[in-house]
PDB file of C-alpha atoms in Angstrom:
ATOM      1  CA  UNK A  10      -9.063 -56.697 -12.657  1.00  0.00           C
ATOM      2  CA  UNK A  11      -8.334 -59.631 -14.981  1.00  0.00           C
ATOM      3  CA  UNK A  12      -5.380 -60.676 -12.807  1.00  0.00           C
ATOM      4  CA  UNK A  13      -7.554 -60.629  -9.679  1.00  0.00           C
ATOM      5  CA  UNK A  14     -10.206 -62.752 -11.418  1.00  0.00           C
ATOM      6  CA  UNK A  15      -7.591 -65.287 -12.516  1.00  0.00           C
ATOM      7  CA  UNK A  16      -6.154 -65.596  -9.008  1.00  0.00           C
ATOM      8  CA  UNK A  17      -9.550 -66.175  -7.445  1.00  0.00           C
ATOM      9  CA  UNK A  18     -10.532 -68.748 -10.086  1.00  0.00           C
ATOM     10  CA  UNK A  19      -7.338 -70.692  -9.461  1.00  0.00           C
ATOM     11  CA  UNK A  20      -7.963 -70.427  -5.723  1.00  0.00           C
ATOM     12  CA  UNK A  21     -11.450 -71.860  -6.112  1.00  0.00           C
ATOM     13  CA  UNK A  22     -10.061 -74.818  -8.076  1.00  0.00           C
ATOM     14  CA  UNK A  23      -7.591 -75.659  -5.314  1.00  0.00           C
ATOM     15  CA  UNK A  24     -10.086 -75.176  -2.538  1.00  0.00           C
ATOM     16  CA  UNK A  25     -12.727 -77.148  -4.376  1.00  0.00           C
ATOM     17  CA  UNK A  26     -15.424 -74.747  -3.352  1.00  0.00           C
ATOM     18  CA  UNK A  27     -17.767 -72.836  -5.629  1.00  0.00           C
ATOM     19  CA  UNK A  28     -17.962 -69.978  -3.165  1.00  0.00           C
ATOM     20  CA  UNK A  29     -14.560 -68.581  -4.154  1.00  0.00           C
ATOM     21  CA  UNK A  30     -15.557 -68.506  -7.820  1.00  0.00           C
ATOM     22  CA  UNK A  31     -18.800 -66.766  -6.956  1.00  0.00           C
ATOM     23  CA  UNK A  32     -16.843 -64.165  -4.951  1.00  0.00           C
ATOM     24  CA  UNK A  33     -14.563 -63.596  -7.921  1.00  0.00           C
ATOM     25  CA  UNK A  34     -17.516 -62.881 -10.178  1.00  0.00           C
ATOM     26  CA  UNK A  35     -19.047 -60.448  -7.696  1.00  0.00           C
ATOM     27  CA  UNK A  36     -15.733 -58.627  -7.185  1.00  0.00           C
ATOM     28  CA  UNK A  37     -15.199 -58.346 -10.921  1.00  0.00           C
ATOM     29  CA  UNK A  38     -18.612 -56.732 -11.354  1.00  0.00           C
ATOM     30  CA  UNK A  39     -17.937 -54.243  -8.540  1.00  0.00           C
ATOM     31  CA  UNK A  40     -14.583 -53.290  -9.995  1.00  0.00           C
ATOM     32  CA  UNK A  41     -16.227 -52.534 -13.322  1.00  0.00           C
ATOM     33  CA  UNK A  42     -18.612 -50.113 -11.607  1.00  0.00           C
ATOM     34  CA  UNK A  43     -15.975 -48.536  -9.308  1.00  0.00           C
ATOM     35  CA  UNK A  44     -15.269 -44.851 -10.036  1.00  0.00           C
ATOM     36  CA  UNK A  45     -11.903 -43.967 -11.480  1.00  0.00           C
ATOM     37  CA  UNK A  46      -9.801 -42.002  -8.956  1.00  0.00           C
ATOM     38  CA  UNK A  47      -9.624 -38.237  -9.623  1.00  0.00           C
ATOM     39  CA  UNK A  48      -5.848 -38.407  -9.581  1.00  0.00           C
ATOM     40  CA  UNK A  49      -5.948 -40.708 -12.590  1.00  0.00           C
ATOM     41  CA  UNK A  50      -8.277 -38.318 -14.441  1.00  0.00           C
ATOM     42  CA  UNK A  51      -5.998 -35.381 -13.686  1.00  0.00           C
ATOM     43  CA  UNK A  52      -2.940 -37.227 -14.939  1.00  0.00           C
ATOM     44  CA  UNK A  53      -4.518 -38.505 -18.144  1.00  0.00           C
ATOM     45  CA  UNK A  54      -6.718 -35.580 -19.196  1.00  0.00           C
ATOM     46  CA  UNK A  55      -5.147 -33.154 -21.648  1.00  0.00           C
ATOM     47  CA  UNK A  56      -7.467 -30.340 -20.540  1.00  0.00           C
ATOM     48  CA  UNK A  57      -7.197 -30.625 -16.747  1.00  0.00           C
ATOM     49  CA  UNK A  58      -6.754 -27.253 -14.956  1.00  0.00           C
ATOM     50  CA  UNK A  59      -5.165 -26.967 -11.520  1.00  0.00           C
ATOM     51  CA  UNK A  60      -6.622 -24.090  -9.505  1.00  0.00           C
ATOM     52  CA  UNK A  61      -4.011 -22.004  -7.698  1.00  0.00           C
ATOM     53  CA  UNK A  62      -4.796 -20.989  -4.129  1.00  0.00           C
ATOM     54  CA  UNK A  63      -5.002 -17.222  -3.588  1.00  0.00           C
ATOM     55  CA  UNK A  64      -1.993 -17.180  -1.253  1.00  0.00           C
ATOM     56  CA  UNK A  65       0.157 -18.744  -4.002  1.00  0.00           C
ATOM     57  CA  UNK A  66      -0.580 -15.963  -6.472  1.00  0.00           C
ATOM     58  CA  UNK A  67       1.533 -13.419  -4.588  1.00  0.00           C
ATOM     59  CA  UNK A  68       4.993 -13.205  -3.070  1.00  0.00           C
ATOM     60  CA  UNK A  69       5.178 -13.672   0.695  1.00  0.00           C
ATOM     61  CA  UNK A  70       3.652 -10.603   2.378  1.00  0.00           C
ATOM     62  CA  UNK A  71       4.142 -10.379   6.148  1.00  0.00           C
ATOM     63  CA  UNK A  72       1.138  -9.125   8.185  1.00  0.00           C
ATOM     64  CA  UNK A  73       3.390  -6.546   9.877  1.00  0.00           C
ATOM     65  CA  UNK A  74       4.316  -5.104   6.480  1.00  0.00           C
ATOM     66  CA  UNK A  75       0.671  -5.034   5.471  1.00  0.00           C
ATOM     67  CA  UNK A  76      -0.277  -3.133   8.656  1.00  0.00           C
ATOM     68  CA  UNK A  77       2.648  -0.703   8.337  1.00  0.00           C
ATOM     69  CA  UNK A  78       1.717   0.122   4.749  1.00  0.00           C
ATOM     70  CA  UNK A  79      -1.912   0.757   5.709  1.00  0.00           C
ATOM     71  CA  UNK A  80      -0.693   3.141   8.406  1.00  0.00           C
ATOM     72  CA  UNK A  81       1.441   5.000   5.862  1.00  0.00           C
ATOM     73  CA  UNK A  82      -1.540   5.299   3.542  1.00  0.00           C
ATOM     74  CA  UNK A  83      -3.316   7.082   6.392  1.00  0.00           C
ATOM     75  CA  UNK A  84      -0.290   9.334   6.996  1.00  0.00           C
ATOM     76  CA  UNK A  85      -0.111  10.379   3.336  1.00  0.00           C
ATOM     77  CA  UNK A  86      -3.870  10.958   3.221  1.00  0.00           C
ATOM     78  CA  UNK A  87      -3.716  13.131   6.352  1.00  0.00           C
ATOM     79  CA  UNK A  88      -0.859  15.155   4.860  1.00  0.00           C
ATOM     80  CA  UNK A  89      -2.918  15.653   1.709  1.00  0.00           C
ATOM     81  CA  UNK A  90      -5.860  16.797   3.818  1.00  0.00           C
ATOM     82  CA  UNK A  91      -3.669  19.355   5.610  1.00  0.00           C
ATOM     83  CA  UNK A  92      -2.321  20.783   2.364  1.00  0.00           C
ATOM     84  CA  UNK A  93      -5.867  21.000   1.046  1.00  0.00           C
ATOM     85  CA  UNK A  94      -6.766  23.171   4.052  1.00  0.00           C
ATOM     86  CA  UNK A  95      -3.746  25.412   3.362  1.00  0.00           C
ATOM     87  CA  UNK A  96      -4.784  25.775  -0.258  1.00  0.00           C
ATOM     88  CA  UNK A  97      -8.298  26.753   0.814  1.00  0.00           C
ATOM     89  CA  UNK A  98      -6.956  29.383   3.246  1.00  0.00           C
ATOM     90  CA  UNK A  99      -4.585  31.158   0.832  1.00  0.00           C
ATOM     91  CA  UNK A 100      -7.094  31.018  -2.021  1.00  0.00           C
ATOM     92  CA  UNK A 101      -9.540  33.113   0.005  1.00  0.00           C
ATOM     93  CA  UNK A 102     -10.170  36.591  -1.495  1.00  0.00           C
ATOM     94  CA  UNK A 103      -9.283  38.295   1.806  1.00  0.00           C
ATOM     95  CA  UNK A 104      -5.886  36.501   1.853  1.00  0.00           C
ATOM     96  CA  UNK A 105      -5.224  36.358  -1.899  1.00  0.00           C
ATOM     97  CA  UNK A 106      -1.739  34.831  -1.970  1.00  0.00           C
ATOM     98  CA  UNK A 107      -2.310  33.000  -5.228  1.00  0.00           C
ATOM     99  CA  UNK A 108       1.148  31.522  -5.624  1.00  0.00           C
ATOM    100  CA  UNK A 109       1.040  30.132  -2.095  1.00  0.00           C
ATOM    101  CA  UNK A 110      -2.371  28.633  -2.832  1.00  0.00           C
ATOM    102  CA  UNK A 111      -0.999  27.032  -6.003  1.00  0.00           C
ATOM    103  CA  UNK A 112       2.021  25.681  -4.119  1.00  0.00           C
ATOM    104  CA  UNK A 113      -0.127  23.985  -1.477  1.00  0.00           C
ATOM    105  CA  UNK A 114      -2.506  22.683  -4.135  1.00  0.00           C
ATOM    106  CA  UNK A 115       0.409  20.910  -5.843  1.00  0.00           C
ATOM    107  CA  UNK A 116       1.608  19.571  -2.487  1.00  0.00           C
ATOM    108  CA  UNK A 117      -1.869  18.200  -1.829  1.00  0.00           C
ATOM    109  CA  UNK A 118      -1.929  16.396  -5.173  1.00  0.00           C
ATOM    110  CA  UNK A 119       1.520  14.917  -4.523  1.00  0.00           C
ATOM    111  CA  UNK A 120       0.580  13.516  -1.120  1.00  0.00           C
ATOM    112  CA  UNK A 121      -2.679  11.948  -2.273  1.00  0.00           C
ATOM    113  CA  UNK A 122      -0.733  10.560  -5.218  1.00  0.00           C
ATOM    114  CA  UNK A 123       1.625   8.838  -2.775  1.00  0.00           C
ATOM    115  CA  UNK A 124      -1.347   7.378  -0.926  1.00  0.00           C
ATOM    116  CA  UNK A 125      -2.697   5.926  -4.185  1.00  0.00           C
ATOM    117  CA  UNK A 126       0.716   4.474  -5.049  1.00  0.00           C
ATOM    118  CA  UNK A 127       0.859   2.758  -1.658  1.00  0.00           C
ATOM    119  CA  UNK A 128      -2.659   1.402  -2.171  1.00  0.00           C
ATOM    120  CA  UNK A 129      -1.573  -0.037  -5.527  1.00  0.00           C
ATOM    121  CA  UNK A 130       1.498  -1.646  -3.932  1.00  0.00           C
ATOM    122  CA  UNK A 131      -0.645  -3.133  -1.160  1.00  0.00           C
ATOM    123  CA  UNK A 132      -2.865  -4.724  -3.790  1.00  0.00           C
ATOM    124  CA  UNK A 133       0.161  -5.891  -5.779  1.00  0.00           C
ATOM    125  CA  UNK A 134       1.513  -7.765  -2.758  1.00  0.00           C
ATOM    126  CA  UNK A 135      -1.836  -9.407  -2.034  1.00  0.00           C
ATOM    127  CA  UNK A 136      -2.651  -7.401   1.097  1.00  0.00           C
ATOM    128  CA  UNK A 137      -5.926  -5.741   2.015  1.00  0.00           C
ATOM    129  CA  UNK A 138      -6.232  -1.956   2.119  1.00  0.00           C
ATOM    130  CA  UNK A 139      -7.748  -0.766   5.403  1.00  0.00           C
ATOM    131  CA  UNK A 140      -8.511   2.951   5.243  1.00  0.00           C
ATOM    132  CA  UNK A 141      -8.434   4.757   8.565  1.00  0.00           C
ATOM    133  CA  UNK A 142     -10.261   7.753   9.966  1.00  0.00           C
ATOM    134  CA  UNK A 143      -8.513  11.084   9.345  1.00  0.00           C
ATOM    135  CA  UNK A 144      -8.734  13.949  11.839  1.00  0.00           C
ATOM    136  CA  UNK A 145      -9.652  17.441  10.694  1.00  0.00           C
ATOM    137  CA  UNK A 146      -6.515  19.463   9.836  1.00  0.00           C
ATOM    138  CA  UNK A 147      -5.517  22.931  11.007  1.00  0.00           C
ATOM    139  CA  UNK A 148      -7.421  25.451   8.898  1.00  0.00           C
ATOM    140  CA  UNK A 149      -6.620  28.891  10.295  1.00  0.00           C
ATOM    141  CA  UNK A 150      -3.188  30.411   9.645  1.00  0.00           C
ATOM    142  CA  UNK A 151      -3.918  34.032  10.449  1.00  0.00           C
ATOM    143  CA  UNK A 152      -0.764  36.054  11.058  1.00  0.00           C
ATOM    144  CA  UNK A 153       0.064  37.807  14.327  1.00  0.00           C
ATOM    145  CA  UNK A 154       3.063  39.221  16.166  1.00  0.00           C
ATOM    146  CA  UNK A 155       4.785  35.825  16.098  1.00  0.00           C
ATOM    147  CA  UNK A 156       4.761  35.565  12.308  1.00  0.00           C
ATOM    148  CA  UNK A 157       2.877  36.058   9.079  1.00  0.00           C
ATOM    149  CA  UNK A 158       0.178  33.703   7.859  1.00  0.00           C
ATOM    150  CA  UNK A 159       2.476  32.291   5.190  1.00  0.00           C
ATOM    151  CA  UNK A 160       5.301  31.793   7.687  1.00  0.00           C
ATOM    152  CA  UNK A 161       2.976  29.816   9.957  1.00  0.00           C
ATOM    153  CA  UNK A 162       1.739  27.691   7.078  1.00  0.00           C
ATOM    154  CA  UNK A 163       5.245  26.931   5.811  1.00  0.00           C
ATOM    155  CA  UNK A 164       6.403  26.081   9.313  1.00  0.00           C
ATOM    156  CA  UNK A 165       3.475  23.682   9.639  1.00  0.00           C
ATOM    157  CA  UNK A 166       4.339  22.196   6.249  1.00  0.00           C
ATOM    158  CA  UNK A 167       7.945  21.644   7.354  1.00  0.00           C
ATOM    159  CA  UNK A 168       6.774  19.829  10.487  1.00  0.00           C
ATOM    160  CA  UNK A 169       4.464  17.753   8.318  1.00  0.00           C
ATOM    161  CA  UNK A 170       7.202  16.713   5.882  1.00  0.00           C
ATOM    162  CA  UNK A 171       9.477  15.716   8.764  1.00  0.00           C
ATOM    163  CA  UNK A 172       6.660  13.651  10.276  1.00  0.00           C
ATOM    164  CA  UNK A 173       6.023  11.865   6.974  1.00  0.00           C
ATOM    165  CA  UNK A 174       9.737  11.069   6.684  1.00  0.00           C
ATOM    166  CA  UNK A 175       9.836   9.632  10.208  1.00  0.00           C
ATOM    167  CA  UNK A 176       6.840   7.412   9.466  1.00  0.00           C
ATOM    168  CA  UNK A 177       8.426   6.220   6.228  1.00  0.00           C
ATOM    169  CA  UNK A 178      11.580   5.398   8.171  1.00  0.00           C
ATOM    170  CA  UNK A 179       9.562   3.353  10.683  1.00  0.00           C
ATOM    171  CA  UNK A 180       7.943   1.433   7.838  1.00  0.00           C
ATOM    172  CA  UNK A 181      11.389   0.774   6.350  1.00  0.00           C
ATOM    173  CA  UNK A 182      12.495  -0.753   9.667  1.00  0.00           C
ATOM    174  CA  UNK A 183       9.453  -3.036   9.623  1.00  0.00           C
ATOM    175  CA  UNK A 184      10.320  -4.170   6.097  1.00  0.00           C
ATOM    176  CA  UNK A 185      13.894  -4.920   7.176  1.00  0.00           C
ATOM    177  CA  UNK A 186      12.776  -6.868  10.252  1.00  0.00           C
ATOM    178  CA  UNK A 187      10.484  -8.972   8.049  1.00  0.00           C
ATOM    179  CA  UNK A 188      13.301  -9.664   5.575  1.00  0.00           C
ATOM    180  CA  UNK A 189      11.496  -8.135   2.597  1.00  0.00           C
ATOM    181  CA  UNK A 190      14.100  -6.541   0.268  1.00  0.00           C
ATOM    182  CA  UNK A 191      11.512  -5.681  -2.391  1.00  0.00           C
ATOM    183  CA  UNK A 192       9.540  -3.651   0.135  1.00  0.00           C
ATOM    184  CA  UNK A 193      12.631  -1.876   1.482  1.00  0.00           C
ATOM    185  CA  UNK A 194      13.681  -0.916  -2.064  1.00  0.00           C
ATOM    186  CA  UNK A 195      10.191   0.406  -2.744  1.00  0.00           C
ATOM    187  CA  UNK A 196      10.274   2.612   0.374  1.00  0.00           C
ATOM    188  CA  UNK A 197      13.785   3.982  -0.201  1.00  0.00           C
ATOM    189  CA  UNK A 198      12.711   5.917  -3.300  1.00  0.00           C
ATOM    190  CA  UNK A 199      10.213   7.830  -1.168  1.00  0.00           C
ATOM    191  CA  UNK A 200      12.735   8.435   1.608  1.00  0.00           C
ATOM    192  CA  UNK A 201      15.048  10.252  -0.810  1.00  0.00           C
ATOM    193  CA  UNK A 202      12.243  12.404  -2.181  1.00  0.00           C
ATOM    194  CA  UNK A 203      11.124  13.219   1.333  1.00  0.00           C
ATOM    195  CA  UNK A 204      14.568  14.515   2.308  1.00  0.00           C
ATOM    196  CA  UNK A 205      14.472  16.873  -0.679  1.00  0.00           C
ATOM    197  CA  UNK A 206      11.027  18.112   0.388  1.00  0.00           C
ATOM    198  CA  UNK A 207      12.302  18.787   3.908  1.00  0.00           C
ATOM    199  CA  UNK A 208      15.231  20.772   2.503  1.00  0.00           C
ATOM    200  CA  UNK A 209      12.891  22.846   0.327  1.00  0.00           C
ATOM    201  CA  UNK A 210      10.437  23.563   3.129  1.00  0.00           C
ATOM    202  CA  UNK A 211      13.272  24.447   5.483  1.00  0.00           C
ATOM    203  CA  UNK A 212      14.611  27.047   3.070  1.00  0.00           C
ATOM    204  CA  UNK A 213      11.168  28.603   2.680  1.00  0.00           C
ATOM    205  CA  UNK A 214      10.726  28.862   6.438  1.00  0.00           C
ATOM    206  CA  UNK A 215      14.192  30.412   6.829  1.00  0.00           C
ATOM    207  CA  UNK A 216      13.450  33.046   4.194  1.00  0.00           C
ATOM    208  CA  UNK A 217      10.031  33.927   5.601  1.00  0.00           C
ATOM    209  CA  UNK A 218      11.503  34.147   9.086  1.00  0.00           C
ATOM    210  CA  UNK A 219      13.636  37.071   7.896  1.00  0.00           C
ATOM    211  CA  UNK A 220      10.577  39.075   6.905  1.00  0.00           C
ATOM    212  CA  UNK A 221       8.594  41.346   9.217  1.00  0.00           C
ATOM    213  CA  UNK A 222       6.360  39.254  11.539  1.00  0.00           C
ATOM    214  CA  UNK A 223       3.243  41.131  10.509  1.00  0.00           C
ATOM    215  CA  UNK A 224       3.632  40.228   6.847  1.00  0.00           C
ATOM    216  CA  UNK A 225       2.430  42.971   4.545  1.00  0.00           C
ATOM    217  CA  UNK A 226       4.166  43.837   1.295  1.00  0.00           C
ATOM    218  CA  UNK A 227       7.254  41.769   2.074  1.00  0.00           C
ATOM    219  CA  UNK A 228       5.239  38.557   2.240  1.00  0.00           C
ATOM    220  CA  UNK A 229       3.315  39.423  -0.926  1.00  0.00           C
ATOM    221  CA  UNK A 230       6.577  40.150  -2.762  1.00  0.00           C
ATOM    222  CA  UNK A 231       8.147  36.889  -1.534  1.00  0.00           C
ATOM    223  CA  UNK A 232       5.080  34.962  -2.651  1.00  0.00           C
ATOM    224  CA  UNK A 233       5.192  36.349  -6.166  1.00  0.00           C
ATOM    225  CA  UNK A 234       8.959  35.920  -6.592  1.00  0.00           C
ATOM    226  CA  UNK A 235       9.723  32.641  -4.776  1.00  0.00           C
ATOM    227  CA  UNK A 236       8.597  30.122  -7.426  1.00  0.00           C
TER     228      UNK A 236
END
């Protein structure tokens, strides 16, 4: 400001006109009243806080990964719903296979636990959880000439575990296509566990398939001795 005033004063002396000096005075007054740029305040203040935009608080999260994870949350929730129906069926007093009921109750808790873990990961990556509508599961597993009630339920459970694995595998492909190694590593832990679940369910189905189709004492004995 002082330099500008000096230049204009010198200019007025050379021009020989009082107007230049008057302009210098007016400009000096305006400069005194001019607001200090915010950038200067930010650079000089010891207590300035820079707000971080929401998108910069998380690692890059591709929309395709976000959608795939929401779909898997629905898959795990549906699986939990199906196991809940199996638990309800075998806990009935006219069915009374208590160990089977306990087995499906644990399976239900595991699947809904997976859904919650996926919800937590979605939130960790900065995505938005979008819960989807779940269809009513199969609820009647009454035995007939084709197999016992427990055989039908275990066969359904095997199909369910295979389906969950296939959906996890699809999600893994999405993570790979988006170049997200953290997401692929996260999914791979579940893929391994799912293969073990398929093996376990497959063995149960194979054993029950050897029993009489009508069930009876053989199924009750298997239920009490299997786990």
